[in-house]
Tab-separated table of C-alpha atoms in Angstrom:
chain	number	residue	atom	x	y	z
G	1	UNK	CA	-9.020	-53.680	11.262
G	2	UNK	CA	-11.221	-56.535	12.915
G	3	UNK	CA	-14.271	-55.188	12.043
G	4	UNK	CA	-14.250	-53.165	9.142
G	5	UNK	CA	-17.455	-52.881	8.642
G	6	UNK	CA	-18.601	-51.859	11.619
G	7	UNK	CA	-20.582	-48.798	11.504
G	8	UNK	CA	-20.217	-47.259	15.101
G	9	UNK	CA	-16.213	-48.205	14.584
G	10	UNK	CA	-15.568	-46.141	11.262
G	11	UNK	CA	-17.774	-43.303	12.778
G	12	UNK	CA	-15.523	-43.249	15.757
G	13	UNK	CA	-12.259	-43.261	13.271
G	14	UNK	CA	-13.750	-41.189	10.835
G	15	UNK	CA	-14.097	-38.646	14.201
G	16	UNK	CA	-10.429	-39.351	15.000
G	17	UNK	CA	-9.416	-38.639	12.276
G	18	UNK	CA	-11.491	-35.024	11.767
G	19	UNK	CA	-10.060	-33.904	15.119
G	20	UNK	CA	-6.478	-34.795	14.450
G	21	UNK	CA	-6.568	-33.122	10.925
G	22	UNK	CA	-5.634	-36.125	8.616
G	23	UNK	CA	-8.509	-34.596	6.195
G	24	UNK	CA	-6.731	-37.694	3.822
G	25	UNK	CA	-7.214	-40.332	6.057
G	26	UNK	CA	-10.840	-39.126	6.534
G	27	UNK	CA	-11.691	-38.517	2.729
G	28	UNK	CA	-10.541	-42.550	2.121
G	29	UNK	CA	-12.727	-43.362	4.796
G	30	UNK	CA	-15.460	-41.474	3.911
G	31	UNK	CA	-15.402	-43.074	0.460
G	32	UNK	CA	-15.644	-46.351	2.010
G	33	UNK	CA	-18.559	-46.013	4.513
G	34	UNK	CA	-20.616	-44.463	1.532
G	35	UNK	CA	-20.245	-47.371	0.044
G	36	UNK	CA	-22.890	-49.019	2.185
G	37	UNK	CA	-24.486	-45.966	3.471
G	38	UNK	CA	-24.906	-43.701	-0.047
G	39	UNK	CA	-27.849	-41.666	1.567
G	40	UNK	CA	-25.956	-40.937	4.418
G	41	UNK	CA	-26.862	-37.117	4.893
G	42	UNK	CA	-24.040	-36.939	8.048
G	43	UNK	CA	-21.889	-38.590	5.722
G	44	UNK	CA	-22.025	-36.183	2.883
G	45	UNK	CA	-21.552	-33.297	4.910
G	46	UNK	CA	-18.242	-35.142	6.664
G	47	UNK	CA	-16.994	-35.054	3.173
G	48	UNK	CA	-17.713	-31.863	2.537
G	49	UNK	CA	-15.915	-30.679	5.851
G	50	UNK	CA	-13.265	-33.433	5.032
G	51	UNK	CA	-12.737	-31.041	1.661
G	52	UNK	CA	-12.363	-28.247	3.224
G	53	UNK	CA	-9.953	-28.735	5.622
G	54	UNK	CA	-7.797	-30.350	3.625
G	55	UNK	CA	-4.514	-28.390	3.285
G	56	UNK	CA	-1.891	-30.749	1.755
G	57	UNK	CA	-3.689	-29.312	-1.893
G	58	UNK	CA	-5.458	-26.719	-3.366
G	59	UNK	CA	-8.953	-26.636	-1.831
G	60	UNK	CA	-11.776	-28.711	-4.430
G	61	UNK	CA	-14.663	-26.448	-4.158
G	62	UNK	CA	-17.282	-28.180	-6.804
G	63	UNK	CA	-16.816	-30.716	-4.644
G	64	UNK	CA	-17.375	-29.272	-1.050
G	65	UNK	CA	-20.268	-27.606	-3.126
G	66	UNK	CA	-21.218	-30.961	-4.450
G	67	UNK	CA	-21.221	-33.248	-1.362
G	68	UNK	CA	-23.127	-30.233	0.510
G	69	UNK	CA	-25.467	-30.260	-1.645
G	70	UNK	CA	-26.547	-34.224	-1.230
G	71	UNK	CA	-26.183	-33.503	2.017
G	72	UNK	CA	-28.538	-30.927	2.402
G	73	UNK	CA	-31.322	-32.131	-0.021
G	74	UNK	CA	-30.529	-35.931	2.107
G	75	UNK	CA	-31.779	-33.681	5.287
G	76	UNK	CA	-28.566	-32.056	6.573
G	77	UNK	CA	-30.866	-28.457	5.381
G	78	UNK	CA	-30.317	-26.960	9.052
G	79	UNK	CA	-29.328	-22.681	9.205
G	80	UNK	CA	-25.920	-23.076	9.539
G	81	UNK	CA	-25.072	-25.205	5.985
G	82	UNK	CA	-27.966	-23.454	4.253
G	83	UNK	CA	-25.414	-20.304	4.920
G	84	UNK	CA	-22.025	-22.257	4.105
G	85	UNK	CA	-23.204	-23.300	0.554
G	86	UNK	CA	-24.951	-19.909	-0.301
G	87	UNK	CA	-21.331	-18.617	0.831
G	88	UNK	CA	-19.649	-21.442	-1.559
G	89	UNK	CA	-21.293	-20.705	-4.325
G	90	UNK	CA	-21.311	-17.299	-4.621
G	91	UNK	CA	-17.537	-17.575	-4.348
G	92	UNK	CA	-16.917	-20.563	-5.846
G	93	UNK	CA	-20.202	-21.945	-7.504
G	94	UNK	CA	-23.288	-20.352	-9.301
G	95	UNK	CA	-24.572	-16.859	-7.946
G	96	UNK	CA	-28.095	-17.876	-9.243
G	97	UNK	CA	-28.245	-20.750	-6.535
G	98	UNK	CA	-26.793	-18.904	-3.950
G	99	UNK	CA	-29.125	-15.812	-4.323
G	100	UNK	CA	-31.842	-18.856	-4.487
G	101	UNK	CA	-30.116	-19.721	-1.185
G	102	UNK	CA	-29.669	-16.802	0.322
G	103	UNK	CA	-33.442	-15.267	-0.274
G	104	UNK	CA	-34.094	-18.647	1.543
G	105	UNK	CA	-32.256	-17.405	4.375
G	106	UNK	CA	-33.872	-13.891	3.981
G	107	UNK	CA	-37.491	-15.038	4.097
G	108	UNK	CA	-37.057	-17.220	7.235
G	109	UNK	CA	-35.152	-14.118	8.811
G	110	UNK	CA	-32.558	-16.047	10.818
G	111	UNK	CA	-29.700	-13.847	9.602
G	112	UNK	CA	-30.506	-10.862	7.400
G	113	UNK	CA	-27.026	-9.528	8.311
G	114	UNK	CA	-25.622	-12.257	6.315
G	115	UNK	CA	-27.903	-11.741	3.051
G	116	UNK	CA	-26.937	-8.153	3.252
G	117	UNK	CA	-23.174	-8.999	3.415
G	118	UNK	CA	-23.511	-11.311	0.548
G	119	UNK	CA	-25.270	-8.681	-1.342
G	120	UNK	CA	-22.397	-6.302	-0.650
G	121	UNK	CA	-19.842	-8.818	-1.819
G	122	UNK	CA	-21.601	-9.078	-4.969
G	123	UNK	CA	-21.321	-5.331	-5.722
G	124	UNK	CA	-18.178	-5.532	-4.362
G	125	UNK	CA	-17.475	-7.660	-7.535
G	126	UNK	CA	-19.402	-5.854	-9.998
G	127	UNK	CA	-22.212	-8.006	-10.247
G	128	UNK	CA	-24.446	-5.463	-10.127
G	129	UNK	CA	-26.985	-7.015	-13.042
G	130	UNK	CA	-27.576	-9.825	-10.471
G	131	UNK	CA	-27.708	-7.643	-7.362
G	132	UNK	CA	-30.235	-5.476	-9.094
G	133	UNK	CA	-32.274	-8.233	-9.600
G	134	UNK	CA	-31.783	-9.659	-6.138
G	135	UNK	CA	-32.593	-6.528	-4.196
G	136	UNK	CA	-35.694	-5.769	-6.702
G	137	UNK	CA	-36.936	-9.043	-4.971
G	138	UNK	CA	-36.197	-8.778	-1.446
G	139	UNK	CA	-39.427	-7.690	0.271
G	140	UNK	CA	-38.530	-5.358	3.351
G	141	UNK	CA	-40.221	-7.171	6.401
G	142	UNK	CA	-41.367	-5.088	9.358
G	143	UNK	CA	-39.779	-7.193	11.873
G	144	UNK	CA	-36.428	-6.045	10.121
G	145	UNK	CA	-34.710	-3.120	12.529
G	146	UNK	CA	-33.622	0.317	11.428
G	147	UNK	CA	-29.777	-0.478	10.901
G	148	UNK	CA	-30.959	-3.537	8.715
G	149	UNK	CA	-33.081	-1.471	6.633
G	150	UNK	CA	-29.798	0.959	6.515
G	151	UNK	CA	-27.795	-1.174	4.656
G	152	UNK	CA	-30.740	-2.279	2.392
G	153	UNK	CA	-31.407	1.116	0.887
G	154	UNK	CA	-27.263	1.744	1.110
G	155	UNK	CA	-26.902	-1.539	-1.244
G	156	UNK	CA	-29.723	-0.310	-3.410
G	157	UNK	CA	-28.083	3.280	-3.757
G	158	UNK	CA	-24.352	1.065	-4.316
G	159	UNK	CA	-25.899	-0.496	-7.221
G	160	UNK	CA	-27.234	2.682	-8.616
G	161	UNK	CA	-24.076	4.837	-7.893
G	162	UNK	CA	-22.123	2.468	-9.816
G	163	UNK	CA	-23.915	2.349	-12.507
G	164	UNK	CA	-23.674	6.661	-13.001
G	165	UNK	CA	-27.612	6.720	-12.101
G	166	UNK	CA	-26.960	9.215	-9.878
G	167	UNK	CA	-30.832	10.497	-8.952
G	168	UNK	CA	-31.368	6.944	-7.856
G	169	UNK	CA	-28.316	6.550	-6.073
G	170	UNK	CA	-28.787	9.513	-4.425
G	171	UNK	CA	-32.724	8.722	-3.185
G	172	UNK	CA	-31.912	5.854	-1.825
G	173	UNK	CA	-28.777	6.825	0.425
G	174	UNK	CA	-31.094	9.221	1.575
G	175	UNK	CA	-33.889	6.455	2.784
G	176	UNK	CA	-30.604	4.675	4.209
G	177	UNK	CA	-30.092	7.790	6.324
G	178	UNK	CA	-33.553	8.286	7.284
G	179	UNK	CA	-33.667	4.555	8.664
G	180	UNK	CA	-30.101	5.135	10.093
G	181	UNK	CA	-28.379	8.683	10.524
G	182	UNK	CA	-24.941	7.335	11.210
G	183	UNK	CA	-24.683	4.947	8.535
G	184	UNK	CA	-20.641	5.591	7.674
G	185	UNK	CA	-21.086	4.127	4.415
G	186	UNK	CA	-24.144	5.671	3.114
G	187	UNK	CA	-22.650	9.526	4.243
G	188	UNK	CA	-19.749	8.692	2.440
G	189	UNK	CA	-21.433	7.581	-0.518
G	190	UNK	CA	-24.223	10.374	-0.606
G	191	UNK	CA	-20.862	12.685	-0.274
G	192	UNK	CA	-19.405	10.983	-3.528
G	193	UNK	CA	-22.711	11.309	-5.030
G	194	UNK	CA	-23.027	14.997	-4.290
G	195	UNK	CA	-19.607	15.858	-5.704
G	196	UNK	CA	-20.106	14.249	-8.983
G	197	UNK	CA	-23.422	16.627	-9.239
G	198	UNK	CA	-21.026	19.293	-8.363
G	199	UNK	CA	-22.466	19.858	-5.168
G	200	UNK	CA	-19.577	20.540	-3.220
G	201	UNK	CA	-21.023	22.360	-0.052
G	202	UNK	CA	-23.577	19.375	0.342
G	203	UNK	CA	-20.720	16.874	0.343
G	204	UNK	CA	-18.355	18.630	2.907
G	205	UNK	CA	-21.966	18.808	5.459
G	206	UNK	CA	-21.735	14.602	4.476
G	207	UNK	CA	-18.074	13.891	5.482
G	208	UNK	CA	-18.177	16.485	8.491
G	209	UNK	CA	-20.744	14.271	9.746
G	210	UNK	CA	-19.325	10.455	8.725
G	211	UNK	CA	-16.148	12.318	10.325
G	212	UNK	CA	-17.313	11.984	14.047
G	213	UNK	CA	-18.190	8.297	12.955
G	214	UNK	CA	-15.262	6.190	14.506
G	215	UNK	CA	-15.691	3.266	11.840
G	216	UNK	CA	-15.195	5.744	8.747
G	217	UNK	CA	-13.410	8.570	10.219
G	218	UNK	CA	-10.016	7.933	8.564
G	219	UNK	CA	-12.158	7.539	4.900
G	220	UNK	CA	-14.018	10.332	5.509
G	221	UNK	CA	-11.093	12.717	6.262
G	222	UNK	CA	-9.150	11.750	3.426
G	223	UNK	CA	-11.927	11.731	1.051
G	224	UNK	CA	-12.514	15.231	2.522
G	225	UNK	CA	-8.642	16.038	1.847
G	226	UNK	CA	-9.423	15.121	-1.855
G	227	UNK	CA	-12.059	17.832	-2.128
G	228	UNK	CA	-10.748	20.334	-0.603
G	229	UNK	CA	-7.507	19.584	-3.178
G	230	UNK	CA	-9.974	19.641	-5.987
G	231	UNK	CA	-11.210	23.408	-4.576
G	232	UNK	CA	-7.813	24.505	-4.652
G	233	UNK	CA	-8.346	24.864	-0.872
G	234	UNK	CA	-4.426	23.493	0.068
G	235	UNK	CA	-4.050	24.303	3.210
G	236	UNK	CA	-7.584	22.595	4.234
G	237	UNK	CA	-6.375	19.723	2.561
G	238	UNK	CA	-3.738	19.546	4.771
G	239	UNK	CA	-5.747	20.069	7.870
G	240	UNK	CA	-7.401	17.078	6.595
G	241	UNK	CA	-4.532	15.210	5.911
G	242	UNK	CA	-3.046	15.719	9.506
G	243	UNK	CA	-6.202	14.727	11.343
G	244	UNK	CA	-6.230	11.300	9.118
G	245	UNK	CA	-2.440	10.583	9.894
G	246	UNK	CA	-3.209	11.159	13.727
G	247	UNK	CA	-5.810	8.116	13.563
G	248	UNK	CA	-3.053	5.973	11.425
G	249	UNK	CA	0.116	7.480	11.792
G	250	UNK	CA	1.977	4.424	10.142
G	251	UNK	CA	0.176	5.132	7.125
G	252	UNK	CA	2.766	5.165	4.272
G	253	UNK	CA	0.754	6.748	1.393
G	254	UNK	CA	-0.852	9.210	4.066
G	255	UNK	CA	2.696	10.229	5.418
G	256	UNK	CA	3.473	10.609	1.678
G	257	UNK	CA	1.133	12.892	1.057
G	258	UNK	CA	1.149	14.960	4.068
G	259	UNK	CA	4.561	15.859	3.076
G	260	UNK	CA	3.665	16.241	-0.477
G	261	UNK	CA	0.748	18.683	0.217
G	262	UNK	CA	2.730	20.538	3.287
G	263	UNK	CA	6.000	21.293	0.156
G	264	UNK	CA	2.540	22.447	-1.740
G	265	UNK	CA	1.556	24.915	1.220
G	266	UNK	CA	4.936	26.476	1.588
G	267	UNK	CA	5.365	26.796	-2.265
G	268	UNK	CA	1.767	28.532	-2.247
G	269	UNK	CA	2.826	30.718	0.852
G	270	UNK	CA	6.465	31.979	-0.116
């Protein structure tokens, strides 16, 4: 109150105030101090934090995105906010700047694992114009590793799958498996791919295999459930079935259809 304008003071405050979560008291403070310091890079970004933590409203992302930005082009530009505001804005903001962002982060090859989970979020959304044109520019480097390279060709064969080119989709899940044999995702997806070219031998040898892989077991087993119903093959179905349950036997919808498909067995067998 003595000093208000002394720097060291409100940076100490401004501190206090972070820690104790009065994002409020912070943002008024902020405000202030930018006042005299407007190219304050460590500034901006406080804002930006200040934004997001505050939980007394609904959270203002254009202007997290905003103050991140000043900060960032002011000289804040380090790994870790280069990542927050390509995450930002291709949740919040424009997907143009954070694939701009993103192939940033690709080229320097601190995180690929991140690029490739933002790619998958934005086929996860159906943004597959943008993702097309993304991975058409993302230049494999040699220091990636196998797994990396995995998911690549995976995304590439997502993008493809979805939109019914099934050749494609169906290539490039293969390179996926060459780089990686126990990509989960890319089995089951070459097994979807086979059974809408009606190859249904080809896409039981898939899920047998993402089977033994714990992180897609339970998919695999159901989606293997659903074939074997599509065969007419009941009682394999239920085999399935029972194996997935074991794995999650809270499963409502699985214990519904276990019992569905078992009154479907002993219909078929009496």
């Amino acid at each position: 109150l003595f000093s208000p304008n002394d720097h060291q003071l409100n940076k100490s405050l401004l501190y206090a105030y972070s820690q104790a979560g009065q994002s409020d008291a912070a943002l008024s403070l902020i405000s202030q101090m930018l006042v005299n310091k407007p190219n304050s890079a460590t500034l901006w970004l406080h804002r930006a934090n200040a934004f997001l933590q505050n939980k007394t409203q609904d959270k203002n992302y254009p202007l997290v995105i905003s103050s991140l930005e000043t900060a960032i082009r002011l000289g804040e530009n380090g790994p870790e906010n280069i990542a927050l505001i390509a995450q930002l804005h291709m949740q919040h903001g424009s997907i143009s700047r954070a694939i701009q962002l993103y192939q940033q982060i690709w080229q320097q090859q601190n995180n690929p694992q991140r690029v490739l989970e933002a790619l998958n979020y934005l086929v996860s959304i159906n943004q597959l114009v943008a993702a097309e044109d993304w991975l058409k520019e993302i230049k494999l480097n040699p220091s990636l590793n196998n797994e990396h390279k995995s998911q690549l060709f995976y995304l590439t064969g997502k993008v493809s799958q979805q939109q019914k080119k099934w050749h494609s989709a169906e290539i490039a899940f293969e390179r996926a498996l060459n780089e990686n044999s126990i990509n989960g995702d890319a089995l089951l997806a070459a097994a979807q791919v086979k059974r809408e070219q009606g190859e249904s031998h080809q896409a039981q040898m898939l899920l047998l295999r993402a089977s033994n892989i714990e992180a897609v077991r339970l998919s695999a087993l159901t989606e293997h459930a659903d074939l074997m119903m599509s065969l007419g093959r009941y009682a394999k179905a239920l085999d399935y079935l029972q194996q997935a349950l074991s794995f999650a036997p809270h499963e409502s919808t699985l214990i519904e259809n276990v019992q569905t498909l078992q009154r479907l067995v002993n219909q078929s067998e009496s």
